[in-house]
Coordinates of C-alpha atoms and ligand atoms in Angstrom, one line a residue:
M325 CA 26.2 0.7 11.9
T326 CA 27.5 -2.5 10.7
D327 CA 30.4 -2.4 8.2
Y328 CA 28.0 -4.3 5.6
L329 CA 25.7 -1.4 5.9
A330 CA 28.1 1.2 5.8
N331 CA 29.6 -0.2 2.6
I332 CA 26.2 -0.3 1.0
A333 CA 25.5 3.3 2.2
N334 CA 28.9 4.5 0.6
Q335 CA 27.8 3.4 -2.9
F336 CA 25.4 6.4 -2.9
A337 CA 26.0 10.0 -3.3
L338 CA 25.5 11.1 0.0
D339 CA 26.2 14.7 1.2
S340 CA 28.9 13.2 3.5
E341 CA 30.2 10.0 5.6
P342 CA 27.1 8.0 7.0
V343 CA 27.6 8.0 10.7
S344 CA 24.5 5.7 11.5
C345 CA 22.0 3.3 10.0
E346 CA 19.4 2.1 11.9
H347 CA 16.2 0.1 11.2
F348 CA 13.3 2.3 10.5
G349 CA 9.5 2.1 9.7
S350 CA 7.0 -0.9 9.7
G351 CA 6.6 -2.1 5.9
H352 CA 6.1 -5.8 5.5
I353 CA 8.1 -6.3 2.2
N354 CA 11.1 -4.2 2.0
Q355 CA 13.7 -3.7 4.7
T356 CA 14.0 0.0 5.5
Y357 CA 16.9 2.0 7.4
L358 CA 17.7 5.5 8.5
I359 CA 21.1 6.8 7.5
V360 CA 22.3 9.9 9.3
T361 CA 25.6 11.6 7.9
A362 CA 28.3 13.5 9.4
S363 CA 26.4 16.7 8.5
G364 CA 23.4 15.6 10.4
R365 CA 21.5 15.0 7.1
R366 CA 19.2 12.1 6.9
Y367 CA 18.4 9.7 4.2
I368 CA 16.3 6.5 3.8
L369 CA 18.1 3.4 2.7
Q370 CA 15.9 0.5 1.3
K371 CA 17.0 -2.9 0.7
I372 CA 14.1 -3.9 -2.3
N373 CA 12.7 -7.3 -1.8
N374 CA 13.3 -9.1 -5.0
V375 CA 11.3 -12.2 -4.4
A376 CA 8.2 -9.7 -4.1
F377 CA 9.5 -7.6 -6.9
K378 CA 11.1 -9.8 -9.5
D379 CA 12.3 -7.1 -12.0
V380 CA 13.9 -4.4 -9.8
A381 CA 15.0 -2.5 -12.9
A382 CA 11.4 -2.1 -14.1
L383 CA 10.1 -1.2 -10.8
M384 CA 12.9 1.4 -10.3
E385 CA 12.1 2.9 -13.8
N386 CA 8.4 3.3 -12.8
I387 CA 9.3 5.3 -9.7
A388 CA 11.9 7.2 -11.7
A389 CA 9.4 8.2 -14.4
V390 CA 6.7 8.9 -12.0
T391 CA 8.8 11.3 -9.3
D392 CA 10.7 13.1 -12.4
Y393 CA 7.0 13.7 -13.9
L394 CA 5.5 15.0 -10.6
S395 CA 8.9 17.2 -9.5
K396 CA 8.7 19.0 -12.8
R397 CA 5.4 19.9 -11.9
A398 CA 5.7 20.3 -8.0
D399 CA 6.3 24.1 -6.4
D400 CA 7.7 22.5 -3.3
P401 CA 10.3 19.9 -3.5
R402 CA 8.8 18.2 -0.1
T403 CA 5.8 17.1 -1.8
V404 CA 7.4 14.5 -4.3
L405 CA 9.7 11.7 -3.3
H406 CA 13.2 12.2 -4.3
L407 CA 15.7 9.5 -5.3
T408 CA 19.3 9.8 -4.4
H409 CA 21.4 8.4 -7.1
S410 CA 24.3 5.9 -6.6
R411 CA 28.0 7.3 -7.2
D412 CA 27.7 6.2 -10.7
G413 CA 24.4 7.9 -11.0
K414 CA 21.9 4.9 -11.1
T415 CA 18.7 4.9 -9.3
Y416 CA 19.6 1.6 -7.0
I417 CA 22.6 -0.7 -6.6
H418 CA 22.9 -4.4 -7.2
Y419 CA 25.2 -5.4 -4.5
S420 CA 27.7 -7.9 -4.9
D421 CA 25.9 -10.4 -2.7
D422 CA 22.8 -10.2 -5.0
T423 CA 20.8 -7.7 -3.1
Y424 CA 19.4 -4.5 -4.3
W425 CA 19.3 -1.2 -2.6
R426 CA 18.1 2.4 -3.1
V427 CA 18.3 5.7 -1.2
L428 CA 15.6 8.2 -0.7
D429 CA 15.9 11.5 0.5
Y430 CA 14.4 11.7 4.1
V431 CA 11.3 14.3 4.3
E432 CA 12.2 16.4 7.0
D433 CA 9.7 17.7 9.5
S434 CA 7.1 15.5 8.3
I435 CA 5.2 12.5 10.3
C436 CA 3.9 9.1 9.1
L437 CA 1.2 7.7 11.0
Q438 CA 0.0 4.2 11.7
S439 CA -3.7 5.2 12.5
P440 CA -5.3 8.7 12.4
E441 CA -4.7 10.8 15.5
T442 CA -7.5 13.1 14.5
P443 CA -10.1 13.0 11.7
A444 CA -8.2 16.1 10.1
D445 CA -5.1 13.5 9.6
F446 CA -7.2 11.2 7.8
Y447 CA -8.7 13.8 5.6
E448 CA -5.4 14.9 4.7
S449 CA -4.3 11.4 3.7
A450 CA -7.2 11.4 1.3
V451 CA -6.0 14.6 -0.1
A452 CA -2.7 13.2 -0.6
F453 CA -3.8 10.0 -2.4
G454 CA -6.6 12.0 -4.4
N455 CA -3.9 14.6 -5.5
F456 CA -1.5 12.0 -6.5
Q457 CA -4.1 10.3 -8.7
Q458 CA -5.2 13.9 -10.1
Q459 CA -1.7 14.9 -10.8
L460 CA -0.9 11.7 -12.9
K461 CA -4.2 11.8 -14.8
D462 CA -2.4 12.7 -18.0
F463 CA 0.7 10.4 -17.5
P464 CA 1.2 7.8 -20.2
A465 CA -0.1 4.8 -17.9
A466 CA 1.0 2.2 -20.6
T467 CA 4.4 3.3 -20.3
L468 CA 4.6 1.9 -16.7
H469 CA 5.7 -1.7 -16.2
E470 CA 3.5 -4.0 -14.0
S471 CA 5.8 -4.4 -11.1
I472 CA 4.0 -7.1 -9.4
P473 CA 1.5 -8.6 -12.2
N474 CA -2.1 -9.1 -11.2
F475 CA -1.3 -7.4 -7.9
H476 CA -5.2 -6.4 -7.6
N477 CA -6.6 -9.0 -9.7
T478 CA -8.9 -10.4 -7.0
P479 CA -9.9 -13.6 -9.1
D480 CA -6.4 -14.5 -9.4
R481 CA -5.5 -14.0 -5.7
Y482 CA -8.6 -16.6 -5.4
R483 CA -6.9 -18.9 -7.6
I484 CA -3.6 -18.9 -5.6
F485 CA -5.4 -19.1 -2.4
K486 CA -7.3 -22.2 -3.5
E487 CA -4.4 -23.9 -4.9
T488 CA -2.6 -23.1 -1.5
V489 CA -5.6 -24.8 0.3
A490 CA -5.3 -27.8 -1.8
R491 CA -1.6 -28.4 -1.2
D492 CA -1.7 -27.2 2.2
P493 CA 2.1 -27.1 2.7
M494 CA 2.4 -26.5 6.4
G495 CA -0.8 -28.7 7.4
R496 CA -2.5 -25.4 8.8
A497 CA -5.6 -25.4 6.5
A498 CA -7.6 -27.5 9.4
E499 CA -7.2 -24.7 12.1
C500 CA -8.6 -22.2 9.4
R501 CA -11.5 -24.1 8.3
E502 CA -14.1 -20.8 9.2
E503 CA -11.8 -18.4 7.4
I504 CA -11.4 -20.8 4.4
K505 CA -15.2 -21.1 4.4
F506 CA -15.6 -17.3 4.6
V507 CA -13.4 -16.5 1.7
L508 CA -15.2 -18.9 -0.4
S509 CA -18.7 -17.5 0.5
E510 CA -17.4 -14.0 -0.8
E511 CA -15.6 -15.3 -4.2
A512 CA -18.7 -14.4 -6.6
D513 CA -17.8 -10.5 -5.6
G514 CA -14.3 -10.8 -6.2
H515 CA -14.8 -10.6 -9.8
V516 CA -16.9 -7.4 -9.9
L517 CA -14.1 -4.8 -10.5
V518 CA -12.0 -6.8 -13.0
D519 CA -15.2 -7.7 -15.1
M520 CA -16.2 -4.1 -15.1
L521 CA -12.7 -3.1 -16.1
S522 CA -12.6 -5.6 -19.2
E523 CA -16.1 -4.5 -20.2
G524 CA -14.9 -0.9 -20.4
K525 CA -17.0 0.4 -17.6
L526 CA -14.3 1.7 -15.4
P527 CA -11.3 3.7 -16.8
L528 CA -7.8 2.2 -16.3
R529 CA -5.7 4.7 -14.3
V530 CA -2.2 5.4 -13.0
T531 CA -2.7 4.3 -9.4
H532 CA -0.4 3.8 -6.2
N533 CA -2.1 0.4 -5.2
D534 CA -0.8 0.6 -1.8
T535 CA -2.6 3.2 -0.2
K536 CA -2.3 2.6 3.7
L537 CA -2.2 5.7 5.8
N538 CA 1.6 5.0 6.8
N539 CA 2.4 5.6 3.1
V540 CA 1.5 9.2 3.5
M541 CA 3.7 12.0 5.0
L542 CA 2.1 15.0 6.7
D543 CA 3.9 18.1 7.6
A544 CA 4.7 17.8 11.2
S545 CA 3.7 21.5 12.0
T546 CA 0.7 22.1 9.9
R547 CA -0.3 18.6 9.4
K548 CA -1.3 19.1 5.9
A549 CA -0.7 16.5 3.1
L550 CA 3.0 16.6 1.7
C551 CA 3.6 13.5 -0.5
V552 CA 2.7 9.9 -0.7
I553 CA 5.6 7.4 -0.3
D554 CA 6.3 3.6 -1.1
L555 CA 5.7 3.8 -4.8
D556 CA 6.8 0.4 -5.6
T557 CA 3.5 -0.5 -6.6
V558 CA 2.4 2.4 -8.9
M559 CA 1.1 0.9 -11.9
P560 CA -2.0 1.1 -14.1
G561 CA -5.0 0.1 -12.0
L562 CA -8.2 1.1 -10.9
S563 CA -9.2 4.4 -8.6
L564 CA -11.1 2.1 -6.7
Y565 CA -7.9 0.2 -5.4
D566 CA -6.7 3.4 -4.0
F567 CA -9.8 4.5 -2.4
G568 CA -10.4 0.9 -1.1
D569 CA -7.2 0.3 0.4
S570 CA -7.2 3.5 2.3
I571 CA -10.4 2.6 4.0
R572 CA -9.2 -0.8 4.7
F573 CA -6.4 0.7 6.7
G574 CA -7.2 3.9 7.8
A575 CA -11.0 3.8 8.5
A576 CA -10.5 0.5 10.7
T577 CA -10.9 0.9 14.4
A578 CA -8.0 -1.6 15.3
A579 CA -4.7 -2.7 14.2
E580 CA -4.3 -4.8 11.0
D581 CA -3.0 -7.5 13.4
E582 CA -5.4 -6.9 16.3
Q583 CA -6.2 -10.3 18.2
D584 CA -9.4 -9.0 19.9
L585 CA -11.8 -9.0 16.9
S586 CA -14.2 -7.2 19.0
K587 CA -12.3 -4.1 18.6
M588 CA -12.4 -4.2 14.8
E589 CA -14.9 -2.3 12.9
M590 CA -15.2 0.2 9.9
D591 CA -15.8 3.6 11.1
L592 CA -18.3 5.3 9.2
D593 CA -17.2 8.7 10.4
L594 CA -13.7 7.9 9.0
F595 CA -15.2 6.6 5.8
R596 CA -17.1 9.8 5.3
I597 CA -14.0 12.0 6.1
F598 CA -11.7 9.9 3.5
T599 CA -14.6 10.1 0.8
E600 CA -14.9 13.8 1.2
G601 CA -11.1 14.3 1.0
F602 CA -10.6 12.0 -1.9
L603 CA -13.3 13.2 -4.0
K604 CA -12.4 16.9 -3.6
A605 CA -9.0 16.2 -4.4
C606 CA -9.7 14.0 -7.4
P607 CA -12.8 15.6 -8.9
G608 CA -12.5 13.7 -12.3
L609 CA -13.9 10.3 -11.1
T610 CA -16.7 9.1 -13.2
E611 CA -20.3 8.5 -12.0
T612 CA -19.6 4.6 -12.1
E613 CA -16.2 5.0 -10.3
R614 CA -18.0 7.0 -7.5
E615 CA -20.9 4.4 -7.5
M616 CA -18.2 1.5 -7.0
L617 CA -16.3 3.1 -4.2
P618 CA -18.0 1.2 -1.2
M619 CA -17.1 -2.1 -3.5
G620 CA -13.5 -0.9 -3.8
A621 CA -13.3 -0.8 -0.1
K622 CA -14.7 -4.1 0.5
L623 CA -12.7 -5.8 -2.3
M624 CA -9.6 -4.4 -1.1
T625 CA -10.1 -5.6 2.3
L626 CA -11.4 -9.0 1.2
E627 CA -8.2 -9.5 -1.2
C628 CA -5.7 -8.4 1.5
G629 CA -7.3 -10.9 3.9
V630 CA -7.2 -13.8 1.0
R631 CA -3.4 -12.7 0.7
F632 CA -2.6 -12.9 4.5
L633 CA -4.5 -16.1 4.9
T634 CA -2.7 -17.6 1.8
D635 CA 0.6 -16.6 3.2
Y636 CA -0.2 -18.3 6.5
L637 CA -1.2 -21.5 4.9
D638 CA 2.1 -21.2 2.7
G639 CA 4.2 -20.8 5.8
D640 CA 4.6 -17.0 6.0
Q641 CA 6.9 -16.6 3.1
Y642 CA 5.6 -13.1 1.7
F643 CA 4.7 -10.9 4.5
S644 CA 7.1 -10.5 7.3
I645 CA 6.0 -11.7 10.8
H646 CA 7.2 -10.9 14.3
R647 CA 5.2 -13.3 16.1
E648 CA 3.6 -16.7 15.5
K649 CA -0.1 -16.6 13.6
Q650 CA 0.5 -13.1 13.0
N651 CA -0.7 -13.4 9.4
L652 CA -3.6 -15.6 10.4
D653 CA -4.6 -12.9 12.8
R654 CA -4.2 -10.1 10.0
A655 CA -6.5 -12.2 7.8
R656 CA -9.1 -12.6 10.7
T657 CA -9.2 -8.6 11.1
Q658 CA -9.7 -8.0 7.3
F659 CA -12.7 -10.7 7.2
K660 CA -14.1 -8.9 10.2
L661 CA -14.1 -5.7 8.4
V662 CA -15.6 -7.1 5.4
A663 CA -18.5 -8.4 7.3
D664 CA -18.9 -5.1 9.0
M665 CA -18.8 -3.3 5.8
E666 CA -21.6 -5.5 4.4
K667 CA -23.7 -4.4 7.5
K668 CA -23.1 -1.0 6.9
W669 CA -23.3 -1.1 3.1
E670 CA -26.4 0.9 2.5
Q671 CA -25.0 3.9 4.9
M672 CA -21.6 3.6 2.8
H673 CA -23.5 4.3 -0.5
Q674 CA -25.3 7.2 1.2
I675 CA -22.3 8.8 2.4
V676 CA -20.9 8.4 -0.9
K677 CA -23.9 10.1 -2.8
Q678 CA -23.8 12.8 0.0
C679 CA -20.0 13.6 -0.6
S680 CA -20.9 14.0 -4.5
G681 CA -23.5 16.5 -3.8
K682 CA -26.2 14.2 -4.9
Ligands
LIG21 C1 2.4 -4.7 2.2 O1 5.1 -3.2 2.7 P1 3.9 -2.6 3.0 O2 3.6 -2.9 4.4 O3 4.0 -1.1 2.5 C2 1.8 -5.1 0.6 C3 0.4 -4.2 0.5 C4 -0.3 -4.8 1.5 C5 0.0 -4.4 3.0 C6 -0.8 -4.9 4.1 C7 4.2 -4.8 -2.4 O4 2.7 -3.2 2.0 O5 0.0 -4.6 -0.7 O6 -1.9 -4.3 1.5 O7 1.3 -4.9 3.2 N1 2.7 -4.6 -0.3 C8 3.4 -5.4 -1.3 O8 -0.5 -4.3 5.2 O9 2.9 -6.5 -1.5
LIG22 MG1 4.8 1.1 3.1

């Protein structure tokens, strides 16, 4: 453990001296470490990316408000994320080098998956995200800050995309002609959900907004849903964002940055399993929300691809990369998934109807 990390860790009210602090996890935005203390207890230390999250105080207020609300109503503490405060009682620290850090209790005896090992794992992730939304249905959504404004505003993502293509700061647009063409051909659909929200056809809810399978913890022995993690993007949003982002990531047959596109498809069996679990855990969805679930899946996938491609064109400023062109590869897998969903559109609607008992 470096002195630097030890200094940071020591600012928090841990149970004893930290003895190690190693890189952990696979997030694209924050830097995450696992702390082990002299007693053997484990904690998660995170450097909060304050370029992505411009107002860290507001972000941490959201997380504290939501986790407090949930823990008051939870029987088992392992079902809610728990912030370990700093020695002076704060939910995060602003360190002398202008970095921001927080500590979370490690969820013991839990696992976190990059892809479902069994269909039941994926079902449980649906239950976890469905529960999260259901449990927060009476939470006053308007009191939450927008930790990233316009996060799932697809038309706004298109605006930024087009600006970036026009600027072409790295001279990469020429090699992405096919991808750019695809994005533009899908632009009309990008408006559907935000228009329905502003017309009052879809209700505003408290949503997680980043419902990747690896943002769910499952109990290591029972493999049942424990809790959802990564609450940075909890904001007012649409249920379809949470459903859609889960399908984008978890119902995909290959990794987000797979280079062999022939491996990438949306698995209809996994789509069915997630839909079943989500609707069961979250019975209060309106008829219109249910009808729009496939659109949620398609738009979250399209939007994520647009974001990856924009970031590639912009010189990989936002999403961490571990190799060249990784963001372009990520964009390509998303567009392949969108095209595959379009082929399976009728079947996706059929499945939603069947899972709603219609
Ligand atoms: C980012 O950091 P991570 O991996 O949990 C991103 C999500 C994207 C995802 C793509 C705050 O999430 O919106 O869908 O990468 N989070 C933020 O893998 O931008
Ligand atoms: Mg995450």
